[in-house]
Coordinates of C-alpha atoms in Angstrom, one line a residue:
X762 CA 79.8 19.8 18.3
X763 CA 83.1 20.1 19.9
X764 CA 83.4 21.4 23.1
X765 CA 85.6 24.2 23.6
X766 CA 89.0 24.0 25.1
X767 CA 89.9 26.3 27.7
X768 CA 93.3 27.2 29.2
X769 CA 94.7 25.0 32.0
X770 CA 97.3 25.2 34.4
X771 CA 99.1 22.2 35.3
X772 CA 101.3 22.0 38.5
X773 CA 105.0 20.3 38.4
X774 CA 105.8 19.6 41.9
X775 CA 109.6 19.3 42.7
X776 CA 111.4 17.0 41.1
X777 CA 108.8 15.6 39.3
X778 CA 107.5 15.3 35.9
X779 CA 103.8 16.4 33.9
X780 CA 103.1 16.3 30.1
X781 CA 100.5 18.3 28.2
X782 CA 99.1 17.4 24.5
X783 CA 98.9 20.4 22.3
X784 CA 97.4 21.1 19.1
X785 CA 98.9 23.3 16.3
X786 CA 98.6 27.3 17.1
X787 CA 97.9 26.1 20.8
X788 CA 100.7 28.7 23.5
X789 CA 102.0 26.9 26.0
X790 CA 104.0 28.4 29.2
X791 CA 106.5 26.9 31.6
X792 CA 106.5 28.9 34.8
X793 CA 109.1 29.0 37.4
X794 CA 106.9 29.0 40.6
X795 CA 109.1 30.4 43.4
X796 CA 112.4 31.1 41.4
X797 CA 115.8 29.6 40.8
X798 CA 114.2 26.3 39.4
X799 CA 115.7 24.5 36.2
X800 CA 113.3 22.6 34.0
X801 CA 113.3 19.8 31.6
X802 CA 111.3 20.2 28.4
X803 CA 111.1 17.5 26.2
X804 CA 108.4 17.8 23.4
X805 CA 107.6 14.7 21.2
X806 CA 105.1 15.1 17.5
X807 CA 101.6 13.6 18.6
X808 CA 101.6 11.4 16.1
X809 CA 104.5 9.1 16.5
X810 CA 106.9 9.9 19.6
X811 CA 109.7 8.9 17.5
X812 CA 110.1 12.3 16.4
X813 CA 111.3 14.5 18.9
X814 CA 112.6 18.1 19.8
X815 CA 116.2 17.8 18.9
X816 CA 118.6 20.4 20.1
X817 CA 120.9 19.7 17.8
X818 CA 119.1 20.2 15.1
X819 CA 117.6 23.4 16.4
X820 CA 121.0 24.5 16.8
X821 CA 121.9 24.1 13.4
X822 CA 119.0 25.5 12.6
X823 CA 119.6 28.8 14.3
X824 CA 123.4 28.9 14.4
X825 CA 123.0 30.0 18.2
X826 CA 123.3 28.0 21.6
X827 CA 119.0 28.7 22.1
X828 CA 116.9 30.7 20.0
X829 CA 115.9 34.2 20.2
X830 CA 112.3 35.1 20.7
X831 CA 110.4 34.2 17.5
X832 CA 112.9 31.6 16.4
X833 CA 111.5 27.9 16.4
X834 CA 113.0 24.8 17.8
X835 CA 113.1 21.9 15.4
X836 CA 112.3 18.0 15.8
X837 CA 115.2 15.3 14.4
X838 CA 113.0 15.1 11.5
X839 CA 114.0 18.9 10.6
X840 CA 110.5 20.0 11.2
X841 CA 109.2 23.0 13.3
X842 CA 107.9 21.7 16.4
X843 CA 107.5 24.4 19.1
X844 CA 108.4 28.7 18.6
X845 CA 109.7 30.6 21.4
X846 CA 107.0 33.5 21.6
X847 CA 108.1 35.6 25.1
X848 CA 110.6 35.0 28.1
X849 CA 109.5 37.1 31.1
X850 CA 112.8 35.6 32.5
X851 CA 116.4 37.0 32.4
X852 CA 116.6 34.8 29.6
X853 CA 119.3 32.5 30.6
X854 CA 118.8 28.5 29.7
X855 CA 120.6 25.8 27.9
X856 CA 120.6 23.3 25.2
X857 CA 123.5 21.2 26.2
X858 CA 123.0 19.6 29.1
X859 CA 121.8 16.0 28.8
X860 CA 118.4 14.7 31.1
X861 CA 119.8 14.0 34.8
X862 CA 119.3 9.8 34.7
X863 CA 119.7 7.5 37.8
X864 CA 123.4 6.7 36.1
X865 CA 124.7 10.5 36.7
X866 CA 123.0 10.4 40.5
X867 CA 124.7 6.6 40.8
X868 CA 128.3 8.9 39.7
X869 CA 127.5 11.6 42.2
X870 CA 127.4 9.1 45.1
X871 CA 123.2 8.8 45.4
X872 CA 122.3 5.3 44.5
X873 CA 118.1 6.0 44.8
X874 CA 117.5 9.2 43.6
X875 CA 114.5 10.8 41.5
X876 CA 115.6 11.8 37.9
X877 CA 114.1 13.5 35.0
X878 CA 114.8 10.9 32.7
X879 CA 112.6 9.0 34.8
X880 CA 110.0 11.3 35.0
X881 CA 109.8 11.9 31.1
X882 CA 109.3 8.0 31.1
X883 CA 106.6 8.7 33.7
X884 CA 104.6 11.7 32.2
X885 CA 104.5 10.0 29.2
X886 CA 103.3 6.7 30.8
X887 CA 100.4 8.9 32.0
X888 CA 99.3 9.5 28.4
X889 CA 99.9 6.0 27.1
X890 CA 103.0 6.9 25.4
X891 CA 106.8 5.5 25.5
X892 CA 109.7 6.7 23.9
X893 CA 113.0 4.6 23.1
X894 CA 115.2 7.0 23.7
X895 CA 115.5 10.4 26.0
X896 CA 116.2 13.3 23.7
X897 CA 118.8 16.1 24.6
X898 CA 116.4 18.4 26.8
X899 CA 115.7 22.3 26.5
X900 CA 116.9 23.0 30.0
X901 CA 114.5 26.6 30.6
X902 CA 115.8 28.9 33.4
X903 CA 119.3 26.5 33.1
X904 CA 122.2 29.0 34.0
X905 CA 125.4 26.8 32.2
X906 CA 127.4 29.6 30.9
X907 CA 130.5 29.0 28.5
X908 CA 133.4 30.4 29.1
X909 CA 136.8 31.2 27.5
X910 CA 138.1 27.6 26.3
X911 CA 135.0 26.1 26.1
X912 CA 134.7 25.5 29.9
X913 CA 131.1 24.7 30.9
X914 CA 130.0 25.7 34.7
X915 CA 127.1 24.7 36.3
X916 CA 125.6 27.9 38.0
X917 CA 122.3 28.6 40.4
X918 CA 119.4 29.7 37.7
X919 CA 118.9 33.1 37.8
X920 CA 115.1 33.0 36.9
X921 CA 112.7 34.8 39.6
X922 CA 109.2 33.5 41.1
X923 CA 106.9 33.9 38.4
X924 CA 109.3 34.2 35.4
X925 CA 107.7 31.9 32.5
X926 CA 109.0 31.0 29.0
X927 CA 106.2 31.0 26.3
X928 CA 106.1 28.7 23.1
X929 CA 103.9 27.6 20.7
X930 CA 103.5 24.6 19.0
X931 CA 104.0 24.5 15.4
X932 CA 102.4 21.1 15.2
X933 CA 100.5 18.7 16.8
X934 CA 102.9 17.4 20.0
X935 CA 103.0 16.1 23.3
X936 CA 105.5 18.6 25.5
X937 CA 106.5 17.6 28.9
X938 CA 108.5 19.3 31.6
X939 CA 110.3 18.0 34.5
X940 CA 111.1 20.0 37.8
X941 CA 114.4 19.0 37.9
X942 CA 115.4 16.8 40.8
X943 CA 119.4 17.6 41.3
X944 CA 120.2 18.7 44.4
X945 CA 123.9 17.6 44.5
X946 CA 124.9 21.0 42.2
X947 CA 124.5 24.3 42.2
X948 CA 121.9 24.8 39.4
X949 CA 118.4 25.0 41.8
X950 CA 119.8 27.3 43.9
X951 CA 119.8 25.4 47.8
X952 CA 116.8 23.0 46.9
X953 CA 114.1 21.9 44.0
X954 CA 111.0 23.7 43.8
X955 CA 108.1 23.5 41.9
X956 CA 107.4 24.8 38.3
X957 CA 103.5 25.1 36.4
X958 CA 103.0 24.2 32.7
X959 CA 100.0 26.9 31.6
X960 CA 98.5 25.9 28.6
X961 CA 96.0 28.5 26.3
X962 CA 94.4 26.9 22.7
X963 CA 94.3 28.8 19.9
X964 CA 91.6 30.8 19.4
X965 CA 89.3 29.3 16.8
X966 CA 88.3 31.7 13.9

C-alpha cells in the first residue's frame, strides 16, 4: 500500500535555490517569507526535463504578459504544465526577464557572485536531474513594469511577508524556485531574503 503524502514546506534561503517533484492535481505555493523578494520558478515535465515551462509559449497562449488566476502556463511542447489557482499578493510579476547567470553579475562588475541560473543547475542536481538549457523563468513577486515606448524598469517587488502565489500542476513535473540573489538592482528591495515552496497533494478519491 502506498503511503500517503502529506503537505511539506520547503524553505528557500536567500539567494539560493530548492526543487519539489509534483504529481498531477498536486497545489503547490511559492511564499514570499519576509516581503519584497523576487523568485525564480522554473518547472520542467517529470518525465524528460527537456520539456519545460516556456513563457513564451504561455504568452501566446494567453495573449497577456502573465496569466490571470485560473489561466495555465504552458511547456515548449504546448502542453499545460502548471495553473495559476490564487495570488494573495498584489499581483505584480513578470515573464520577461531572463534567469540572473554569472555572465550578467560578470557585466554588473561582480566576478563571484551567486546566480539563479546556478541554482536551477543545483536544485536539480539534488534530484538527479540536468537540463541543457535554462528556460525563460516566471519571475513571482517581479515588479518590471512597461511603460509608454516599451521601456522596461526594474522596480523593488511590491509583495508583502507572507504573500504566496498558488499553482497547480497539470502534469507530472519537477518545479523549482530560486530566491533570487541580485543585489546590484533595485528589484529585492535593500537585500535578498528568503522565500518557502509549500507543497499540498491532491486529495485521493
Amino acid at each position: 500500500m502506498e503511503t500517503a503524502r502529506i503537505p511539506t514546506q520547503v524553505d528557500v534561503p536567500a539567494g539560493q535555490g530548492r526543487a519539489v517533484r509534483l504529481r498531477a492535481g498536486d497545489t503547490v505555493q511559492v511564499i514570499d517569507v519576509d516581503g519584497a523578494q523576487v523568485g525564480d520558478l522554473f518547472a520542467f515535465a517529470a518525465a524528460d526535463t527537456s520539456e519545460h515551462l516556456s513563457a513564451s509559449h504561455t504568452r501566446t497562449a494567453t495573449g497577456r504578459l502573465f496569466p490571470r488566476i485560473g489561466e495555465q502556463f504552458f511547456t515548449n511542447r504546448r502542453r499545460p504544465i502548471l495553473a495559476l489557482a490564487a495570488d494573495t499578493s498584489p499581483g505584480v510579476h513578470d515573464m520577461l526577464i531572463a534567469a540572473c547567470d554569472a555572465e550578467r553579475y560578470r557585466i554588473l562588475g561582480a566576478d563571484v557572485h551567486a546566480s539563479c541560473a546556478a541554482n536551477l543547475r543545483l536544485a536539480l542536481a539534488g534530484l538527479d536531474l540536468t537540463t541543457a538549457v535554462i528556460p525563460q523563468p516566471v519571475n513571482v513577486f517581479m515588479n518590471i513594469p512597461v511603460h509608454d515606448g516599451g521601456e522596461l524598469r526594474w522596480l523593488p517587488a511590491v509583495s508583502g511577508p507572507g504573500d504566496a502565489i498558488t499553482l497547480v500542476a497539470e502534469m507530472d513535473c519537477v518545479v523549482v524556485v530560486s530566491a533570487c540573489p541580485m543585489d546590484l538592482n533595485a528589484i529585492n528591495g535593500e537585500r535578498p531574503t528568503a522565500l518557502a515552496i509549500a507543497t499540498h497533494p491532491q486529495q485521493e478519491v
